[in-house]
Amino acid sequence: MKITDLELEQYGIYQNESWKPAAGCLNVIMGENESGKTTLLRFIRDMMFGYERGKWQGKKGNMGFLRADGSAYRIYRDGKNKWAVNDKGEEFNDELSSLWWHGLNRGIYEKIFAVGLEDLQGTSFLADDSVRSRFFMLQGGDLVSGAMKQADEEMEKLLVSSSQGKRRINQLLMTLAEVQEALEHLSGQEKDFSILQKKQALLKKEIDKMKISLAADQEMDKQLEKRLGAWEYYKRAREIKRQLQLSEQVKLFPSNGKEQWGHLVSRMKLIREQQEVLQPKIDEYRPRAKEEIIPWTGMEQELEGLYVDLGQWKQIAAEEEELKRTKADWARSFVNLGYALPLWDRALSLKDACADVDWKQGRDLAQSAGVRNNELHFWQQREPEVEMLEKEMIQGGTLLSSEEAWRKYEADASKIEALLNEEAALTEKTDALSAQKDTRYTFWFWLGATALIAAVVFVIMFYMSLMGYTVLYGAVGASVLAAACFAINNHVFRRKENQIRELEAQIDEIKKEWHEVASRFPDHVPEDKKDLPAFHNMLQAKRSDFYGMQAKQQAFAWKRETVKKQQSAHKDWAEEGKLLKEAQAAVLDEWYKWLEANKLPKVLPEKVSELQEQWNKIYAEEGRGKIIDVRIDGAQEKLAGFAKRAGSIIRAAGMSCPITPESIAYIYEENKKRNLEWRSISEKNRQHDEYEREMNKLKSDWASCEREMNALFCLVNAVNAEDFAEKVNAHENHDRLLKDWENVRHDIRLYAGGEEEFNRLWATLESGRYDEWMAEHQKLAEKIAKEEQELGDLQRQQGAAENEIFRLAGDDTITKTLQKKKELETEIGQTMEDWLTALFIRSLMGKTQKRYDSGKQPKIIKMANRFLGRMTKEKYSLIVNDDGKDVSIIDEFYRKKESKVWSSGTGDQVYLAIRLAMALSFGEQMETLPIVLDDIFVRFDEERQKETLRFLMELGKEQQIFLFTCHERTMKLAEEAGREENTGEFIQLRNGCISKRI
């Protein structure tokens, strides 16, 4: 179907406007916003499928079109009225979709034939059963889809796969579960009643036991609280008692004791201040020995002597370097000498010395080998003649005289044919790959180049001290990234080459196997598929001649006997030759063993003289190298003596410098500087000794004061100054302490409540176990709180058990619950039978649809692949899975890309190709319908727009296509493509007017 004329009599902003679209080229319609573009789109759909419900008022128009068979029609729509007239003047009122398109509705048309920007991101339309039934199954597909939909609705009414479902079966199952749970609960009531009685008795026993334990713990805690309360009074009494004891220890104490003590403290304070002033002067300088300044003290004479011999040391070192260079030149010359000798023709080894060679033995072995060669030559001249009976039998067909030989012959022929067919298939694949375009520089190459430039920049920044080691790490990371990217680029670039190499390897394997079969095949072997017809004719001739050749074998019987005699004579000759060859091999084996033992190259025995001459050259050159080694050893021995003398000096100096003449010269100059430095340090050492003598005198005065202070300590039996002060104070306050002692004991007696309790409490406090009492008190407090809580829990459990026992005494609902369970099971069985029937119908219709799908989808995908290649210059190919929900593409480097990594423009091209393929497939099967594309180039770059427009221009020659756009640039690109293809119709919309662009 192709639209030939549109008459918009009354339709939106269009009033009595007409347009005759082109039927054989792409129609490009450009209109700005509010120009009537969307209205014109809707008019085309309304003419084909009728006005939408409730939107027919005030609309009138008609459309002319041609069908594929050439017949012309015009459809009229005026409000609710519609009619159609053909070119014969016949009028009918049926809808076009029911007449020719098997019920294709407006919705499916808009999903496939009418494509907008929002329709080009996804393939959900392929998974829609209504779409699949129309385009993959076509005739009758709507009935299958409708049956599946009806079955799904029936199943959904009865059951949904959710624990929160509200369908009939879901509700029945939930009710049955509740009834079953109630039955399980009711069946255990009798057992629960017995358990509750036992539990009640047990709880009463535990409560009584808990009360006794709680009372005992509370009494014990009360005793502990009394002890802890009296502890503070006891500590004070103990301190007063201690001070009284200290006072009693002071028997004789001088009246001026305190004045003596103050004088001593003042003297010691003055001494301490003088020490604090003097000590920093001592600490700020440490005396140094001469060995610290001049580590090589005692070796000055040896240093002076070695300094005098520095010139001789340098001269010998220079001679050694010259000898080593001479030795290196000799080594290169010696190694390359082997290439100059024809029999060696390899590099000589410096490690393998020339061994003494017994050349007389070598010449004897060479002479023996010559004799054996002559004997073998004369033996070959005496070979007896044997007629070629086997060859005559093959030429006459005697090799195919048995059934087994014939079967083997036929098997080889079949294998040759199979190998040729396989080789031809692989060759076609190889040619197809070779024809594809190579791209050397991929994304990975440019990413690697960028990373390499970054690494160079980082290194430059590091060496210019612009940044620290961070940029150096960045340079290493960028280098690694660059190497990885170049490796990936190389892998991607060589993927096609590797595939071709694999195919060629398979072809070589087939050829190898072909040659193997051909080598044992007695007749002419075809080299390619073109020779197979002649090969088949030859096989047929062989098959015809096979049985005729059976009779001819008798004719060869007499000749076979003659050949046997000849073969016997030939066998004796061969045995003789075997012995001669073994003798020759033994001589050659001795010859080669002699060569190997003397480390000589493997040559023929007749070249023994030449071998000896070349060996003499090697031996002479090796002697020259040994002379150089002797001279080098002499120089190294002298240098070792100098190094030993220098090493002892450097070790004494404690330096880490190398053992060289320059190091000795440096130490000699350093020795002069450090002698001057030692003169200054010796003066500082003398001053430090004066400070230490003064410090020792202060320490002596301090010791004298300590002796006088210890004498005062002895008078009061004090250990230290604190003890002295405490005892003196106690002695002076003795009367007050006695009064405080009596007051404290009186307070504790009042706290205890009686004399007997006081004595018992005082004895307990004297044990001094306060920490133990406090810990025990805390544990008892925690235990009492826990026991009170447990007692409350047990009492609550006892009350709950008594209430449950009372409730269970008269419950009789189990009979009603069992009856309700039976009714529910019956109703569930009936409802599940209806659900399973709908499930069977759904499964059967699904298999029917899948069977029809499998025949249609590959053709559509193949067509979509072709369209995508045209739009992308063969850059991408298309892959769609069976259910149509997963679409992937393969790029020119055979990399698979999922839809989630596509660009928006690539995705639009892929889905546009699929839509166009489905539309054209429908046209091939039933009826060609116009394709309407509305602003599909929004996410296309300019290059994509050009290629897609060229493709649409070419496709528009066969299929009527309307391309709507609101972008002036797109229209200009379309006009350029139209001029290149010499096709296209270009229309401009302005405020309800339709006109051609000039």
Coordinates of N, CA and C in Angstrom, one line a residue, residues 208-369:
D208 N 9.7 -20.6 97.4 CA 10.0 -20.7 98.9 C 11.5 -20.8 99.1
K209 N 12.2 -21.5 98.3 CA 13.6 -21.6 98.4 C 14.3 -20.3 98.1
M210 N 13.8 -19.5 97.2 CA 14.3 -18.2 96.8 C 14.1 -17.2 98.0
K211 N 13.0 -17.3 98.7 CA 12.8 -16.3 99.8 C 13.8 -16.6 100.9
I212 N 14.0 -17.9 101.3 CA 15.0 -18.2 102.3 C 16.4 -17.7 102.0
S213 N 16.8 -17.9 100.8 CA 18.1 -17.5 100.3 C 18.2 -16.0 100.4
L214 N 17.2 -15.3 100.0 CA 17.2 -13.8 100.0 C 17.3 -13.2 101.4
A215 N 16.6 -13.8 102.4 CA 16.7 -13.3 103.7 C 18.0 -13.5 104.3
A216 N 18.7 -14.6 104.0 CA 20.1 -14.9 104.5 C 21.0 -13.9 103.9
D217 N 20.9 -13.6 102.7 CA 21.9 -12.7 102.0 C 21.6 -11.3 102.5
Q218 N 20.4 -10.9 102.8 CA 20.2 -9.5 103.4 C 20.7 -9.4 104.7
E219 N 20.7 -10.4 105.6 CA 21.2 -10.3 106.9 C 22.8 -10.2 106.9
M220 N 23.4 -11.0 106.0 CA 24.8 -10.9 105.8 C 25.3 -9.5 105.3
D221 N 24.5 -9.0 104.4 CA 24.8 -7.7 103.9 C 24.7 -6.6 104.9
K222 N 23.8 -6.7 105.9 CA 23.6 -5.8 107.0 C 24.9 -5.7 107.8
Q223 N 25.4 -6.9 108.1 CA 26.6 -7.0 108.9 C 27.8 -6.3 108.2
L224 N 27.9 -6.5 107.0 CA 29.0 -5.9 106.2 C 28.9 -4.4 106.2
E225 N 27.7 -3.9 106.1 CA 27.5 -2.5 106.0 C 27.9 -1.8 107.4
K226 N 27.7 -2.5 108.5 CA 28.2 -2.0 109.8 C 29.7 -1.9 109.8
R227 N 30.4 -3.0 109.3 CA 31.8 -3.0 109.3 C 32.4 -1.8 108.4
L228 N 31.7 -1.7 107.3 CA 32.2 -0.7 106.4 C 32.0 0.7 106.9
G229 N 30.9 0.9 107.7 CA 30.6 2.2 108.3 C 31.6 2.6 109.4
A230 N 32.1 1.6 110.2 CA 33.0 1.9 111.3 C 34.4 2.0 110.8
W231 N 34.7 1.7 109.5 CA 36.1 1.6 109.0 C 36.8 3.0 109.0
E232 N 36.1 4.1 108.7 CA 36.7 5.4 108.7 C 37.1 5.8 110.1
Y233 N 36.3 5.5 111.1 CA 36.7 5.8 112.5 C 37.9 5.0 112.9
Y234 N 37.9 3.7 112.4 CA 39.1 2.9 112.8 C 40.4 3.4 112.1
K235 N 40.3 3.8 110.9 CA 41.5 4.3 110.2 C 42.1 5.5 111.0
R236 N 41.2 6.4 111.4 CA 41.7 7.6 112.2 C 42.3 7.2 113.5
A237 N 41.7 6.2 114.2 CA 42.3 5.7 115.4 C 43.6 5.0 115.2
R238 N 43.7 4.3 114.1 CA 45.0 3.6 113.8 C 46.1 4.7 113.5
E239 N 45.8 5.8 112.8 CA 46.8 6.8 112.6 C 47.2 7.5 113.9
I240 N 46.3 7.8 114.8 CA 46.6 8.4 116.1 C 47.5 7.4 116.8
K241 N 47.2 6.1 116.8 CA 48.0 5.2 117.5 C 49.4 5.1 117.0
R242 N 49.6 5.2 115.7 CA 50.9 5.2 115.1 C 51.7 6.4 115.5
Q243 N 51.1 7.6 115.6 CA 51.8 8.8 116.0 C 52.2 8.7 117.4
L244 N 51.4 8.1 118.3 CA 51.8 7.9 119.7 C 53.0 7.0 119.8
Q245 N 53.0 6.0 119.0 CA 54.1 5.1 119.0 C 55.4 5.8 118.6
L246 N 55.3 6.7 117.6 CA 56.5 7.4 117.1 C 57.0 8.3 118.3
S247 N 56.0 9.0 119.0 CA 56.4 9.9 120.1 C 57.1 9.1 121.2
E248 N 56.7 7.9 121.5 CA 57.3 7.1 122.5 C 58.8 6.7 122.1
Q249 N 59.1 6.6 120.8 CA 60.4 6.3 120.4 C 61.5 7.4 120.6
V250 N 61.0 8.6 120.8 CA 61.9 9.7 121.0 C 62.2 9.8 122.5
K251 N 63.5 9.5 122.9 CA 63.8 9.5 124.3 C 64.7 10.7 124.7
L252 N 65.8 11.0 123.9 CA 66.7 12.1 124.1 C 66.7 13.0 122.9
F253 N 66.4 14.2 122.9 CA 66.4 15.1 121.8 C 66.9 16.4 122.2
P254 N 68.1 17.0 121.7 CA 68.7 18.2 122.2 C 67.7 19.4 122.0
S255 N 67.9 20.4 122.8 CA 67.0 21.6 122.8 C 67.2 22.4 121.5
N256 N 68.5 22.4 120.9 CA 68.8 23.1 119.7 C 68.7 22.2 118.5
G257 N 68.1 21.1 118.6 CA 68.0 20.1 117.4 C 67.5 20.7 116.2
K258 N 66.4 21.5 116.4 CA 65.8 22.0 115.2 C 66.7 23.1 114.5
E259 N 67.4 23.9 115.3 CA 68.3 24.9 114.8 C 69.5 24.2 114.0
Q260 N 70.0 23.1 114.5 CA 71.1 22.3 113.8 C 70.5 21.8 112.4
W261 N 69.3 21.3 112.5 CA 68.7 20.8 111.3 C 68.5 21.9 110.2
G262 N 68.1 23.1 110.6 CA 67.9 24.2 109.7 C 69.3 24.6 109.1
H263 N 70.3 24.7 109.9 CA 71.6 25.1 109.4 C 72.2 24.1 108.4
L264 N 72.0 22.8 108.6 CA 72.4 21.8 107.7 C 71.7 21.9 106.3
V265 N 70.4 22.1 106.4 CA 69.6 22.2 105.2 C 70.0 23.4 104.4
S266 N 70.4 24.6 105.0 CA 70.9 25.7 104.3 C 72.2 25.5 103.6
R267 N 73.1 24.8 104.3 CA 74.4 24.5 103.7 C 74.3 23.6 102.5
M268 N 73.4 22.6 102.6 CA 73.2 21.6 101.5 C 72.6 22.3 100.3
K269 N 71.7 23.3 100.6 CA 71.0 24.0 99.5 C 72.0 24.8 98.7
L270 N 73.0 25.5 99.5 CA 74.0 26.3 98.8 C 74.9 25.4 97.9
I271 N 75.3 24.2 98.5 CA 76.2 23.3 97.7 C 75.4 22.9 96.4
R272 N 74.1 22.6 96.6 CA 73.4 22.1 95.4 C 73.3 23.2 94.3
E273 N 73.2 24.5 94.7 CA 73.1 25.5 93.8 C 74.5 25.7 93.0
Q274 N 75.6 25.5 93.8 CA 76.9 25.6 93.1 C 77.1 24.5 92.2
Q275 N 76.6 23.3 92.6 CA 76.8 22.1 91.6 C 75.9 22.3 90.4
E276 N 74.7 22.9 90.5 CA 73.9 23.2 89.3 C 74.5 24.2 88.4
V277 N 75.3 25.2 88.9 CA 76.0 26.1 88.1 C 77.2 25.5 87.3
L278 N 77.9 24.6 88.1 CA 79.1 24.0 87.5 C 78.8 22.9 86.5
Q279 N 77.8 22.1 86.8 CA 77.5 20.9 86.0 C 77.3 21.2 84.5
P280 N 76.5 22.3 84.1 CA 76.4 22.5 82.7 C 77.7 22.8 82.0
K281 N 78.7 23.5 82.7 CA 80.0 23.7 82.1 C 80.7 22.4 81.8
I282 N 80.5 21.5 82.8 CA 81.2 20.2 82.6 C 80.5 19.4 81.4
D283 N 79.1 19.5 81.4 CA 78.4 18.7 80.4 C 78.5 19.2 79.0
E284 N 78.8 20.6 78.9 CA 78.7 21.1 77.5 C 80.0 20.7 76.7
Y285 N 80.9 20.1 77.3 CA 82.1 19.7 76.6 C 82.6 18.4 77.1
R286 N 82.9 17.5 76.2 CA 83.4 16.2 76.5 C 84.9 16.1 76.0
P287 N 85.8 15.7 77.0 CA 87.2 15.6 76.6 C 87.4 14.6 75.5
R288 N 88.3 14.8 74.6 CA 88.5 13.9 73.4 C 89.9 13.5 73.4
A289 N 90.1 12.2 73.1 CA 91.5 11.7 72.9 C 92.0 12.0 71.5
K290 N 93.3 11.9 71.4 CA 94.0 12.2 70.1 C 93.5 11.2 69.0
E291 N 93.3 9.9 69.5 CA 92.9 8.9 68.5 C 91.5 9.3 67.9
E292 N 90.6 10.0 68.6 CA 89.4 10.4 68.0 C 89.5 11.4 66.9
I293 N 90.5 12.3 67.0 CA 90.8 13.3 66.0 C 91.6 12.7 64.9
I294 N 92.6 12.0 65.2 CA 93.5 11.4 64.2 C 93.5 9.9 64.4
P295 N 92.5 9.2 63.8 CA 92.4 7.7 64.0 C 93.7 7.0 63.6
W296 N 94.4 7.5 62.7 CA 95.6 6.7 62.2 C 96.9 7.1 63.0
T297 N 96.7 7.5 64.2 CA 97.8 7.9 65.1 C 98.7 6.6 65.2
G298 N 100.0 6.8 65.0 CA 101.0 5.7 65.1 C 101.4 5.2 63.7
M299 N 100.6 5.6 62.6 CA 100.9 5.2 61.3 C 101.3 6.3 60.4
E300 N 101.8 7.4 61.0 CA 102.2 8.6 60.2 C 103.3 8.2 59.2
Q301 N 104.3 7.4 59.7 CA 105.5 7.1 58.9 C 105.1 6.3 57.7
E302 N 104.2 5.3 57.9 CA 103.7 4.5 56.8 C 102.9 5.3 55.8
L303 N 102.1 6.3 56.3 CA 101.4 7.1 55.3 C 102.4 8.0 54.5
E304 N 103.4 8.5 55.2 CA 104.4 9.3 54.5 C 105.1 8.5 53.4
G305 N 105.5 7.2 53.7 CA 106.2 6.4 52.7 C 105.3 6.1 51.5
L306 N 104.0 5.7 51.8 CA 103.1 5.4 50.7 C 102.8 6.6 49.8
Y307 N 102.7 7.8 50.5 CA 102.5 9.0 49.7 C 103.6 9.3 48.7
V308 N 104.9 8.9 49.1 CA 106.0 9.1 48.2 C 105.9 8.1 47.0
D309 N 105.3 6.9 47.2 CA 105.2 5.9 46.1 C 104.0 6.0 45.3
L310 N 103.2 7.1 45.4 CA 102.0 7.2 44.7 C 102.2 7.2 43.2
G311 N 103.3 7.8 42.7 CA 103.6 7.9 41.3 C 103.8 6.5 40.7
Q312 N 104.6 5.7 41.4 CA 104.8 4.3 40.9 C 103.5 3.5 40.8
W313 N 102.7 3.7 41.9 CA 101.4 3.0 42.0 C 100.5 3.3 40.7
K314 N 100.4 4.6 40.4 CA 99.6 5.0 39.3 C 100.1 4.5 37.9
Q315 N 101.5 4.4 37.8 CA 102.0 3.9 36.5 C 101.7 2.4 36.4
I316 N 101.8 1.6 37.4 CA 101.6 0.2 37.3 C 100.1 0.0 37.0
A317 N 99.2 0.8 37.6 CA 97.8 0.6 37.4 C 97.4 0.9 35.9
A318 N 98.1 1.9 35.3 CA 97.9 2.2 33.9 C 98.4 1.1 33.0
E319 N 99.5 0.5 33.4 CA 100.1 -0.7 32.6 C 99.1 -1.8 32.7
E320 N 98.5 -2.0 33.9 CA 97.5 -3.1 34.0 C 96.3 -2.9 33.1
E321 N 95.8 -1.7 33.0 CA 94.6 -1.4 32.2 C 95.0 -1.6 30.7
E322 N 96.2 -1.2 30.3 CA 96.6 -1.4 28.9 C 96.7 -2.9 28.6
L323 N 97.2 -3.7 29.5 CA 97.3 -5.2 29.3 C 95.9 -5.8 29.2
K324 N 94.9 -5.3 30.0 CA 93.6 -5.9 30.0 C 92.9 -5.5 28.7
R325 N 93.2 -4.3 28.1 CA 92.6 -4.0 26.8 C 93.2 -4.9 25.7
T326 N 94.5 -5.1 25.9 CA 95.2 -6.0 24.9 C 94.6 -7.4 25.0
K327 N 94.3 -7.9 26.2 CA 93.7 -9.2 26.4 C 92.3 -9.3 25.9
A328 N 91.5 -8.2 26.0 CA 90.2 -8.1 25.5 C 90.2 -8.2 23.9
D329 N 91.2 -7.4 23.3 CA 91.3 -7.5 21.9 C 91.7 -8.9 21.4
W330 N 92.6 -9.5 22.2 CA 93.0 -10.9 21.8 C 91.8 -11.9 21.9
A331 N 91.0 -11.7 23.0 CA 89.9 -12.6 23.2 C 88.9 -12.5 22.0
R332 N 88.6 -11.2 21.6 CA 87.7 -11.1 20.4 C 88.3 -11.7 19.2
S333 N 89.6 -11.5 19.0 CA 90.2 -12.1 17.8 C 90.2 -13.6 17.9
F334 N 90.4 -14.2 19.1 CA 90.5 -15.6 19.3 C 89.1 -16.2 19.0
V335 N 88.0 -15.5 19.6 CA 86.7 -16.1 19.4 C 86.3 -16.0 17.9
N336 N 86.6 -14.9 17.2 CA 86.3 -14.8 15.8 C 87.1 -15.6 14.9
L337 N 88.2 -16.2 15.4 CA 89.1 -17.0 14.6 C 88.4 -18.2 14.0
G338 N 87.4 -18.7 14.8 CA 86.7 -19.9 14.4 C 85.9 -19.7 13.1
Y339 N 85.4 -18.4 12.9 CA 84.7 -18.1 11.7 C 85.6 -18.1 10.4
A340 N 86.9 -17.8 10.7 CA 87.8 -17.7 9.6 C 88.3 -19.0 9.1
L341 N 88.1 -20.1 10.0 CA 88.6 -21.4 9.6 C 87.4 -22.2 9.1
P342 N 87.4 -22.6 7.8 CA 86.2 -23.3 7.2 C 85.7 -24.5 7.9
L343 N 86.6 -25.3 8.5 CA 86.1 -26.5 9.2 C 85.5 -26.2 10.5
W344 N 85.9 -25.2 11.2 CA 85.2 -24.8 12.5 C 83.9 -24.1 12.2
D345 N 84.0 -22.9 11.5 CA 82.9 -22.1 11.2 C 82.0 -21.8 12.4
R346 N 82.5 -21.5 13.5 CA 81.8 -21.2 14.7 C 82.7 -20.4 15.6
A347 N 82.2 -19.7 16.6 CA 83.0 -19.0 17.6 C 83.7 -20.0 18.5
L348 N 85.0 -19.6 18.8 CA 85.8 -20.5 19.6 C 85.5 -20.1 21.1
S349 N 85.6 -21.1 22.0 CA 85.3 -20.9 23.4 C 86.7 -20.5 24.1
L350 N 86.6 -19.5 25.0 CA 87.8 -19.1 25.7 C 88.0 -20.1 26.9
K351 N 87.0 -20.8 27.3 CA 87.1 -21.7 28.4 C 87.8 -23.0 28.1
D352 N 87.6 -23.5 26.8 CA 88.1 -24.8 26.4 C 89.5 -24.6 25.8
A353 N 90.5 -25.1 26.5 CA 91.9 -25.0 26.0 C 92.1 -26.1 25.0
C354 N 93.1 -25.8 24.1 CA 93.4 -26.8 23.1 C 94.1 -28.0 23.8
A355 N 93.6 -29.2 23.5 CA 94.2 -30.4 24.1 C 95.3 -31.0 23.1
D356 N 96.2 -31.8 23.7 CA 97.2 -32.4 22.8 C 96.5 -33.5 22.0
V357 N 96.7 -33.4 20.7 CA 96.0 -34.3 19.7 C 97.0 -35.3 19.1
D358 N 96.6 -36.6 19.1 CA 97.4 -37.7 18.5 C 97.0 -37.7 17.0
W359 N 97.7 -37.0 16.2 CA 97.3 -36.9 14.7 C 97.6 -38.1 14.0
K360 N 98.6 -38.9 14.4 CA 98.9 -40.2 13.8 C 97.7 -41.1 13.8
Q361 N 97.0 -41.2 15.0 CA 95.8 -42.0 15.2 C 94.7 -41.5 14.3
G362 N 94.6 -40.2 14.1 CA 93.5 -39.6 13.3 C 93.8 -40.0 11.8
R363 N 95.0 -39.9 11.3 CA 95.3 -40.3 9.9 C 95.0 -41.8 9.7
D364 N 95.3 -42.6 10.7 CA 95.0 -44.1 10.5 C 93.5 -44.3 10.4
L365 N 92.8 -43.6 11.2 CA 91.3 -43.8 11.2 C 90.7 -43.3 9.8
A366 N 91.3 -42.2 9.3 CA 90.8 -41.7 8.0 C 91.1 -42.6 6.9
Q367 N 92.3 -43.3 7.0 CA 92.7 -44.2 5.9 C 91.7 -45.4 5.9
S368 N 91.4 -45.9 7.1 CA 90.5 -47.1 7.3 C 89.1 -46.7 6.7
A369 N 88.6 -45.5 6.9 CA 87.3 -45.1 6.4 C 87.3 -45.1 4.9

